[in-house]
XYZ file of C-alpha atoms in Angstrom:
190
model
C 0.313 0.081 0.333
C 2.903 2.405 -0.142
C 4.009 2.195 -3.238
C -0.010 2.864 -4.381
C 0.767 6.262 -2.352
C 3.516 6.631 -4.312
C 1.792 6.976 -7.271
C 1.359 10.362 -9.000
C -2.537 9.777 -8.979
C -3.521 8.324 -5.823
C -1.408 11.537 -4.111
C -3.505 14.167 -6.457
C -5.831 12.368 -5.617
C -5.743 12.512 -2.258
C -4.297 16.063 -2.263
C -7.912 16.634 -3.946
C -8.934 15.449 -1.625
C -8.184 17.359 1.752
C -8.203 19.853 -0.573
C -11.718 19.023 -1.131
C -12.373 18.624 2.651
C -10.634 21.850 3.587
C -13.120 23.800 1.010
C -15.944 21.639 2.803
C -15.219 22.863 5.843
C -14.221 26.636 4.193
C -18.072 27.138 2.856
C -19.651 24.812 6.025
C -18.174 27.692 8.900
C -19.029 30.203 6.308
C -22.762 29.056 5.527
C -22.785 28.996 9.515
C -21.863 32.533 9.641
C -23.668 33.393 6.743
C -27.003 31.767 8.984
C -26.134 33.156 12.459
C -25.422 36.623 10.353
C -29.913 35.887 9.118
C -30.627 35.225 12.168
C -29.462 38.317 13.496
C -30.468 40.425 10.133
C -33.775 38.862 10.971
C -33.582 39.601 14.740
C -32.422 43.103 13.800
C -35.394 43.548 11.533
C -37.960 41.982 13.277
C -36.757 44.658 16.162
C -37.211 46.914 13.382
C -40.583 46.162 12.504
C -42.177 46.730 15.923
C -40.624 49.815 16.501
C -41.803 50.835 13.296
C -44.968 49.455 13.936
C -44.882 51.397 17.749
C -44.272 54.620 16.314
C -46.759 54.699 13.328
C -48.766 54.135 16.467
C -47.790 56.957 18.281
C -48.267 58.946 14.596
C -51.534 57.932 14.485
C -52.470 59.516 18.394
C -50.152 62.433 17.490
C -52.272 62.765 14.675
C -55.591 62.642 16.839
C -54.286 64.413 18.992
C -53.656 67.367 16.560
C -56.601 67.163 15.242
C -58.053 68.397 19.223
C -55.593 71.254 19.461
C -56.799 72.583 16.440
C -60.595 72.652 16.792
C -58.757 74.253 20.302
C -56.999 76.215 18.821
C -59.670 77.387 15.882
C -61.923 77.398 19.719
C -59.946 80.172 21.228
C -59.285 81.852 18.586
C -63.059 82.690 18.668
C -63.104 83.415 22.046
C -59.920 85.503 21.453
C -62.435 87.177 19.104
C -65.414 87.743 21.085
C -63.210 89.266 24.056
C -61.980 91.614 21.753
C -64.933 92.878 20.120
C -66.808 93.518 24.504
C -63.262 95.279 25.401
C -63.584 97.058 22.337
C -67.744 98.096 23.443
C -66.316 98.312 26.945
C -63.630 100.915 26.566
C -66.171 102.857 24.338
C -69.000 102.911 26.770
C -65.697 103.738 29.408
C -65.097 107.199 27.380
C -68.152 107.706 27.260
C -68.575 107.528 30.740
C -66.144 109.221 31.408
C -67.902 112.393 29.027
C -70.700 112.227 30.764
C -68.778 112.514 34.342
C -66.435 115.132 33.062
C -70.108 116.982 32.166
C -71.501 116.777 35.397
C -68.116 117.127 36.987
C -68.833 120.925 34.946
C -72.535 121.206 35.598
C -71.578 120.978 39.250
C -68.879 123.543 39.142
C -71.097 125.510 38.325
C -73.506 124.832 40.432
C -70.925 125.652 43.286
C -69.419 128.794 42.106
C -73.465 130.077 41.785
C -74.126 128.682 45.686
C -70.961 130.335 46.231
C -72.012 133.207 45.086
C -75.864 133.320 46.759
C -74.333 132.375 49.864
C -71.773 134.964 49.888
C -75.309 137.265 48.737
C -76.873 135.684 51.925
C -73.770 136.444 53.671
C -74.179 140.610 53.129
C -77.989 139.591 53.820
C -77.482 138.530 57.375
C -74.277 141.678 58.035
C -77.879 144.398 57.023
C -79.243 142.625 59.303
C -77.301 142.235 62.284
C -79.209 146.089 63.912
C -82.345 144.224 64.331
C -82.134 141.439 67.079
C -85.911 140.668 67.327
C -85.612 139.452 63.428
C -82.175 138.322 63.492
C -82.968 135.082 65.012
C -85.654 134.590 62.405
C -83.295 135.339 59.500
C -80.544 133.097 60.792
C -82.219 130.435 60.976
C -83.127 130.475 57.627
C -79.509 131.381 56.970
C -78.305 128.425 58.383
C -80.829 125.808 57.280
C -79.598 127.607 53.506
C -75.878 126.572 54.825
C -76.894 123.308 55.777
C -78.810 122.397 52.409
C -75.557 124.070 50.648
C -74.220 121.030 51.963
C -75.889 118.815 50.171
C -76.056 120.072 46.665
C -73.771 117.671 44.768
C -77.070 115.477 44.761
C -79.341 118.420 45.239
C -78.488 121.511 42.694
C -81.842 121.667 41.340
C -83.763 121.895 44.577
C -81.015 124.010 45.969
C -81.707 126.601 43.596
C -85.003 126.362 44.114
C -85.055 126.811 48.090
C -82.553 129.999 47.675
C -84.837 131.582 45.701
C -87.161 131.094 48.467
C -85.017 131.982 50.971
C -84.202 135.108 48.482
C -87.888 135.902 48.608
C -88.331 136.108 52.618
C -85.711 137.478 52.597
C -86.311 140.424 50.636
C -89.797 141.001 52.937
C -87.862 141.136 55.452
C -85.613 143.909 54.117
C -89.173 145.057 53.077
C -90.772 144.862 56.465
C -86.370 146.075 58.274
C -86.704 148.779 56.025
C -89.937 149.892 57.444
C -89.293 149.452 60.185
C -86.357 151.717 59.939
C -89.084 154.031 58.153
C -91.372 153.507 60.960
C -88.398 154.084 64.149
C -87.255 157.830 62.063
C -90.966 158.681 62.089
C -91.001 158.241 65.937
C -90.817 161.575 67.509
C -87.690 162.106 69.857
């Protein structure tokens, strides 16, 4: 048998068999590596598919949330428009009220000046009537009542003006009475 192995054909066949087995073992190891890589690739593809499915669900939820947010934004814009309109109306009302208040202040100021003038007139009449003691109590009571009414002038301007006119008429009557009394005293013999 040792001679058979020394012949070139069996040596070539043996070498070819060894090379074949080496190639088979190499391809087998490559096939195993390829199978392992394919299994890893399938696992990664499955994980990627699951991730994409989760992302798809999240996107679908986000799309629903975006629609809700869009509706809320539209509702908020409508509410904002109403608020702006209400604010403009309130500003117009405030401007009108401010104008009315200014006019009322001017009217009150004029009435106060008139009341001050009337008060000065009454004080002048009071100074003229100082000599008449019997008439002084009545006139002072009327002046005090008139002055107390002037303190409440902001609320009762028209009423105070009417009463002041009545008071002036009474003062004129009293003045006539005083003048008549003076004339009567001067007519008395000395």
